[in-house]
PDB file of C-alpha atoms in Angstrom:
ATOM      1  CA  MET A   1      -4.404  13.673  51.227  1.00 67.00           C
ATOM      2  CA  GLU A   2      -2.429  11.090  51.513  1.00 76.00           C
ATOM      3  CA  LEU A   3      -3.385   9.373  47.986  1.00 78.00           C
ATOM      4  CA  LEU A   4      -4.189  13.039  46.171  1.00 80.00           C
ATOM      5  CA  ILE A   5      -0.283  12.894  45.642  1.00 80.00           C
ATOM      6  CA  PRO A   6       0.542  10.249  44.208  1.00 81.00           C
ATOM      7  CA  GLY A   7      -3.425  10.438  42.570  1.00 81.00           C
ATOM      8  CA  LEU A   8      -2.188  12.867  40.868  1.00 76.00           C
ATOM      9  CA  ILE A   9       1.526  11.865  39.573  1.00 80.00           C
ATOM     10  CA  LEU A  10      -0.408   8.742  38.114  1.00 81.00           C
ATOM     11  CA  VAL A  11      -2.775  11.009  36.371  1.00 81.00           C
ATOM     12  CA  ALA A  12      -0.009  12.894  34.683  1.00 80.00           C
ATOM     13  CA  LEU A  13       1.957  10.088  33.737  1.00 82.00           C
ATOM     14  CA  MET A  14      -0.618   8.458  31.918  1.00 87.00           C
ATOM     15  CA  ILE A  15      -1.145  11.660  30.575  1.00 84.00           C
ATOM     16  CA  TYR A  16       1.871  12.154  29.051  1.00 80.00           C
ATOM     17  CA  ALA A  17       2.552   8.299  28.080  1.00 79.00           C
ATOM     18  CA  SER A  18      -1.173   8.679  26.391  1.00 80.00           C
ATOM     19  CA  THR A  19      -0.142  11.489  24.537  1.00 80.00           C
ATOM     20  CA  ARG A  20       3.766  10.039  23.366  1.00 83.00           C
ATOM     21  CA  ILE A  21       1.546   6.314  21.642  1.00 78.00           C
ATOM     22  CA  LYS A  22      -0.119   8.979  19.707  1.00 76.00           C
ATOM     23  CA  ARG A  23       2.196  11.393  17.995  1.00 77.00           C
ATOM     24  CA  SER A  24       3.997   7.925  17.374  1.00 72.00           C
ATOM     25  CA  ALA A  25       0.624   6.306  15.688  1.00 70.00           C
ATOM     26  CA  ALA A  26      -0.265   9.657  13.669  1.00 67.00           C
ATOM     27  CA  ARG A  27       4.058   9.961  12.615  1.00 74.00           C
ATOM     28  CA  ALA A  28       3.597   6.423  10.993  1.00 72.00           C
ATOM     29  CA  PHE A  29       0.850   7.151   8.932  1.00 80.00           C
ATOM     30  CA  GLU A  30       3.012  10.149   7.413  1.00 87.00           C
ATOM     31  CA  ALA A  31       4.473   9.832   4.369  1.00 85.00           C
ATOM     32  CA  GLU A  32       8.069   8.826   3.915  1.00 91.00           C
ATOM     33  CA  THR A  33      10.217   6.574   1.420  1.00 92.00           C
ATOM     34  CA  ILE A  34      10.585   3.132   1.723  1.00 91.00           C
ATOM     35  CA  GLU A  35      13.935   1.056  -0.280  1.00 92.00           C
ATOM     36  CA  THR A  36      14.962  -1.739   0.365  1.00 91.00           C
ATOM     37  CA  ASP A  37      18.035  -3.934  -1.728  1.00 91.00           C
ATOM     38  CA  GLU A  38      15.484  -4.209  -4.885  1.00 92.00           C
ATOM     39  CA  PHE A  39      13.093  -1.386  -5.367  1.00 94.00           C
ATOM     40  CA  CYS A  40      12.115   2.396  -3.339  1.00 94.00           C
ATOM     41  CA  ILE A  41       8.572   3.190  -3.406  1.00 95.00           C
ATOM     42  CA  GLU A  42       7.016   6.552  -2.031  1.00 95.00           C
ATOM     43  CA  LYS A  43       4.236   5.580   1.162  1.00 93.00           C
ATOM     44  CA  PRO A  44       2.370   8.848   0.284  1.00 93.00           C
ATOM     45  CA  ASP A  45       0.572  10.376   3.237  1.00 90.00           C
ATOM     46  CA  GLY A  46      -2.411   8.092   5.322  1.00 90.00           C
ATOM     47  CA  PHE A  47      -0.851   4.554   4.693  1.00 93.00           C
ATOM     48  CA  LEU A  48       0.787   2.462   7.217  1.00 91.00           C
ATOM     49  CA  ASN A  49       3.994   0.163   6.058  1.00 90.00           C
ATOM     50  CA  VAL A  50       3.306  -3.210   7.301  1.00 90.00           C
ATOM     51  CA  ILE A  51       6.642  -4.434   9.493  1.00 86.00           C
ATOM     52  CA  SER A  52       6.371  -8.452   9.858  1.00 82.00           C
ATOM     53  CA  GLY A  53       3.437  -8.630   7.893  1.00 82.00           C
ATOM     54  CA  ASP A  54       2.008 -11.325   5.824  1.00 87.00           C
ATOM     55  CA  PRO A  55       5.752 -13.268   4.693  1.00 90.00           C
ATOM     56  CA  ARG A  56       4.092 -13.801   1.216  1.00 92.00           C
ATOM     57  CA  PHE A  57       4.918  -9.688   0.910  1.00 94.00           C
ATOM     58  CA  VAL A  58       7.632  -8.192   0.895  1.00 94.00           C
ATOM     59  CA  PHE A  59       6.190  -4.988   1.194  1.00 95.00           C
ATOM     60  CA  GLU A  60       2.819  -4.417   2.606  1.00 96.00           C
ATOM     61  CA  ALA A  61       1.140  -1.094   3.435  1.00 95.00           C
ATOM     62  CA  TYR A  62      -3.339   0.011   4.393  1.00 94.00           C
ATOM     63  CA  SER A  63      -5.089   2.980   4.304  1.00 94.00           C
ATOM     64  CA  LYS A  64      -5.258   4.316   7.090  1.00 91.00           C
ATOM     65  CA  ASP A  65      -9.478   5.064   6.368  1.00 91.00           C
ATOM     66  CA  PHE A  66     -11.839   2.448   5.651  1.00 91.00           C
ATOM     67  CA  GLY A  67     -14.723   2.974   2.552  1.00 88.00           C
ATOM     68  CA  ARG A  68     -18.811   4.384   3.155  1.00 85.00           C
ATOM     69  CA  ASP A  69     -21.564   3.570   2.436  1.00 83.00           C
ATOM     70  CA  GLY A  70     -21.940  -0.041   2.811  1.00 81.00           C
ATOM     71  CA  THR A  71     -17.946  -0.620   2.793  1.00 86.00           C
ATOM     72  CA  GLU A  72     -17.224   1.174   6.679  1.00 89.00           C
ATOM     73  CA  ASN A  73     -14.864  -2.808   6.717  1.00 90.00           C
ATOM     74  CA  ILE A  74     -12.943  -2.492   4.277  1.00 93.00           C
ATOM     75  CA  ARG A  75     -10.000  -0.140   3.881  1.00 93.00           C
ATOM     76  CA  ARG A  76      -9.524   1.903   1.213  1.00 94.00           C
ATOM     77  CA  ALA A  77      -6.822   0.407  -0.191  1.00 95.00           C
ATOM     78  CA  THR A  78      -3.937  -1.942  -0.251  1.00 95.00           C
ATOM     79  CA  ALA A  79      -0.711  -1.809  -2.172  1.00 96.00           C
ATOM     80  CA  ASN A  80       2.246  -4.532  -1.711  1.00 96.00           C
ATOM     81  CA  VAL A  81       4.870  -5.930  -3.389  1.00 96.00           C
ATOM     82  CA  VAL A  82       5.624  -9.848  -4.764  1.00 96.00           C
ATOM     83  CA  GLN A  83       8.646 -11.082  -5.656  1.00 95.00           C
ATOM     84  CA  LYS A  84       8.313 -14.471  -8.036  1.00 93.00           C
ATOM     85  CA  ASN A  85      11.902 -16.342  -8.942  1.00 92.00           C
ATOM     86  CA  ASN A  86      11.638 -18.108 -12.056  1.00 90.00           C
ATOM     87  CA  VAL A  87       9.187 -16.106 -14.239  1.00 89.00           C
ATOM     88  CA  THR A  88       9.322 -13.397 -16.717  1.00 88.00           C
ATOM     89  CA  VAL A  89       6.856 -10.171 -16.345  1.00 89.00           C
ATOM     90  CA  GLU A  90       4.868 -11.721 -20.170  1.00 89.00           C
ATOM     91  CA  GLY A  91       4.083 -14.989 -17.687  1.00 89.00           C
ATOM     92  CA  VAL A  92       3.164 -12.913 -14.367  1.00 91.00           C
ATOM     93  CA  ALA A  93       0.751 -10.168 -16.755  1.00 91.00           C
ATOM     94  CA  ALA A  94      -1.184 -14.005 -19.032  1.00 90.00           C
ATOM     95  CA  GLU A  95      -2.253 -14.989 -15.555  1.00 89.00           C
ATOM     96  CA  LEU A  96      -3.052 -11.298 -14.212  1.00 87.00           C
ATOM     97  CA  LEU A  97      -5.211 -11.197 -17.374  1.00 86.00           C
ATOM     98  CA  LYS A  98      -6.799 -13.934 -16.526  1.00 85.00           C
ATOM     99  CA  SER A  99      -7.771 -13.905 -13.359  1.00 81.00           C
ATOM    100  CA  GLY A 100     -11.014 -12.160 -14.373  1.00 77.00           C
ATOM    101  CA  GLY A 101     -12.091  -8.343 -14.440  1.00 79.00           C
ATOM    102  CA  GLU A 102     -12.457  -6.127 -16.376  1.00 85.00           C
ATOM    103  CA  VAL A 103      -9.464  -4.742 -18.166  1.00 87.00           C
ATOM    104  CA  VAL A 104      -8.951  -0.900 -17.308  1.00 87.00           C
ATOM    105  CA  ASP A 105      -5.422  -0.031 -19.009  1.00 87.00           C
ATOM    106  CA  ASP A 106      -2.561  -2.595 -19.881  1.00 88.00           C
ATOM    107  CA  ARG A 107       0.438  -0.897 -21.923  1.00 86.00           C
ATOM    108  CA  SER A 108       4.145  -0.904 -20.818  1.00 87.00           C
ATOM    109  CA  GLU A 109       7.638   1.559 -20.603  1.00 87.00           C
ATOM    110  CA  LYS A 110      10.943   1.567 -19.831  1.00 84.00           C
ATOM    111  CA  ILE A 111      12.627   2.897 -17.442  1.00 81.00           C
ATOM    112  CA  SER A 112      15.616   3.354 -15.883  1.00 81.00           C
ATOM    113  CA  GLY A 113      16.683   0.788 -18.054  1.00 80.00           C
ATOM    114  CA  ILE A 114      14.019  -1.812 -16.755  1.00 88.00           C
ATOM    115  CA  ASN A 115      10.889  -2.825 -18.344  1.00 87.00           C
ATOM    116  CA  TYR A 116       8.334  -2.324 -16.693  1.00 93.00           C
ATOM    117  CA  ARG A 117       4.492  -3.639 -17.244  1.00 94.00           C
ATOM    118  CA  MET A 118       1.166  -1.927 -16.039  1.00 95.00           C
ATOM    119  CA  ILE A 119      -2.484  -3.521 -16.026  1.00 94.00           C
ATOM    120  CA  GLU A 120      -5.327  -1.762 -14.305  1.00 93.00           C
ATOM    121  CA  HIS A 121      -8.221  -4.253 -14.018  1.00 92.00           C
ATOM    122  CA  ILE A 122     -12.205  -3.652 -12.249  1.00 92.00           C
ATOM    123  CA  VAL A 123     -12.915  -6.953 -10.274  1.00 92.00           C
ATOM    124  CA  THR A 124     -15.586  -7.310  -8.199  1.00 91.00           C
ATOM    125  CA  GLU A 125     -15.685  -8.748  -4.903  1.00 89.00           C
ATOM    126  CA  HIS A 126     -18.697  -9.275  -2.179  1.00 85.00           C
ATOM    127  CA  ASP A 127     -20.823  -6.469  -4.204  1.00 89.00           C
ATOM    128  CA  VAL A 128     -18.009  -3.775  -4.151  1.00 91.00           C
ATOM    129  CA  ASP A 129     -16.144  -2.691  -7.704  1.00 92.00           C
ATOM    130  CA  PHE A 130     -12.715  -2.672  -6.578  1.00 94.00           C
ATOM    131  CA  ARG A 131      -9.185  -0.775  -8.914  1.00 94.00           C
ATOM    132  CA  VAL A 132      -6.643  -3.770  -8.635  1.00 94.00           C
ATOM    133  CA  LYS A 133      -3.484  -1.914 -10.558  1.00 94.00           C
ATOM    134  CA  SER A 134      -0.409  -3.803 -10.992  1.00 95.00           C
ATOM    135  CA  LYS A 135       3.185  -2.634 -11.844  1.00 96.00           C
ATOM    136  CA  LEU A 136       5.379  -5.828 -12.873  1.00 95.00           C
ATOM    137  CA  ALA A 137       9.244  -5.463 -13.675  1.00 94.00           C
ATOM    138  CA  GLU A 138      11.718  -8.407 -14.402  1.00 91.00           C
ATOM    139  CA  ARG A 139      15.217  -8.404 -13.339  1.00 86.00           C
ATOM    140  CA  ASP A 140      17.152 -11.671 -13.208  1.00 83.00           C
ATOM    141  CA  GLY A 141      14.731 -13.496 -13.512  1.00 82.00           C
ATOM    142  CA  ASN A 142      12.782 -12.531 -10.910  1.00 89.00           C
ATOM    143  CA  VAL A 143       9.482 -10.393 -11.468  1.00 94.00           C
ATOM    144  CA  PHE A 144       8.324  -8.225  -8.959  1.00 96.00           C
ATOM    145  CA  ILE A 145       4.894  -7.608  -8.987  1.00 96.00           C
ATOM    146  CA  PHE A 146       3.619  -4.351  -7.564  1.00 97.00           C
ATOM    147  CA  THR A 147      -0.722  -3.833  -5.979  1.00 96.00           C
ATOM    148  CA  THR A 148      -2.325  -1.738  -5.546  1.00 96.00           C
ATOM    149  CA  LYS A 149      -6.006  -2.180  -4.371  1.00 95.00           C
ATOM    150  CA  SER A 150      -8.927   0.453  -3.788  1.00 95.00           C
ATOM    151  CA  ILE A 151     -12.172   0.790  -3.512  1.00 94.00           C
ATOM    152  CA  ALA A 152     -13.202   2.161  -7.069  1.00 90.00           C
ATOM    153  CA  GLU A 153     -15.723   4.694  -5.595  1.00 86.00           C
ATOM    154  CA  THR A 154     -13.343   7.235  -3.793  1.00 86.00           C
ATOM    155  CA  THR A 155     -12.402  10.160  -3.941  1.00 87.00           C
ATOM    156  CA  PRO A 156     -10.052  12.325  -6.257  1.00 89.00           C
ATOM    157  CA  GLU A 157      -7.336  13.054  -3.709  1.00 91.00           C
ATOM    158  CA  PHE A 158      -6.106  10.065  -2.481  1.00 91.00           C
ATOM    159  CA  MET A 159      -6.610   8.048  -5.863  1.00 91.00           C
ATOM    160  CA  ARG A 160      -3.912  10.627  -6.707  1.00 92.00           C
ATOM    161  CA  ASN A 161      -1.864   9.254  -3.802  1.00 92.00           C
ATOM    162  CA  ILE A 162      -2.437   6.091  -4.626  1.00 93.00           C
ATOM    163  CA  GLU A 163      -0.716   7.183  -8.904  1.00 93.00           C
ATOM    164  CA  THR A 164       1.655   8.407  -6.779  1.00 92.00           C
ATOM    165  CA  MET A 165       2.599   5.932  -5.338  1.00 94.00           C
ATOM    166  CA  PHE A 166       2.402   3.635  -7.471  1.00 94.00           C
ATOM    167  CA  ASP A 167       3.901   5.899 -10.260  1.00 92.00           C
ATOM    168  CA  SER A 168       7.263   5.530  -7.410  1.00 94.00           C
ATOM    169  CA  PHE A 169       8.042   2.131  -7.374  1.00 95.00           C
ATOM    170  CA  GLU A 170      10.957   1.540  -9.603  1.00 93.00           C
ATOM    171  CA  LEU A 171      13.257  -1.410  -9.120  1.00 94.00           C
ATOM    172  CA  LYS A 172      17.310  -0.388  -8.266  1.00 89.00           C
TER     173      LYS A 172
END
């Protein structure tokens, strides 16, 4: 009997802590706006913004979900922003176009006075096709490269989430 009360208290505390951890983890995958001094991105529901991840990236995110049918160990999608200094959009675009894969789209547009170049291509890695979309933007001799990489065979709803994130990327 003497151990029953402390045991019940311990179990109650464990349940409380577990519930709080699960709630916090679920909130991390909710949609949110990511703003830095340089750019803004609308991260959709189902993606996690990596804090203090790979130092090559000024922004990094990945999907909660993994692939299916042979791609169970691969995240459905990843997204990142790389900043390159003393380069031009044309130079970076030429590198991307030479990197291989079937080019699906290559277009430019002007948004809020900034020139953007969007390149989409299909690449195959380890017998899996990926859709890679890059959005390039230049300011003051620096090029920001926003890239999404997703398993090519995915649901239309998931592709809409990726499109929303891709379209939302803008320099400030």
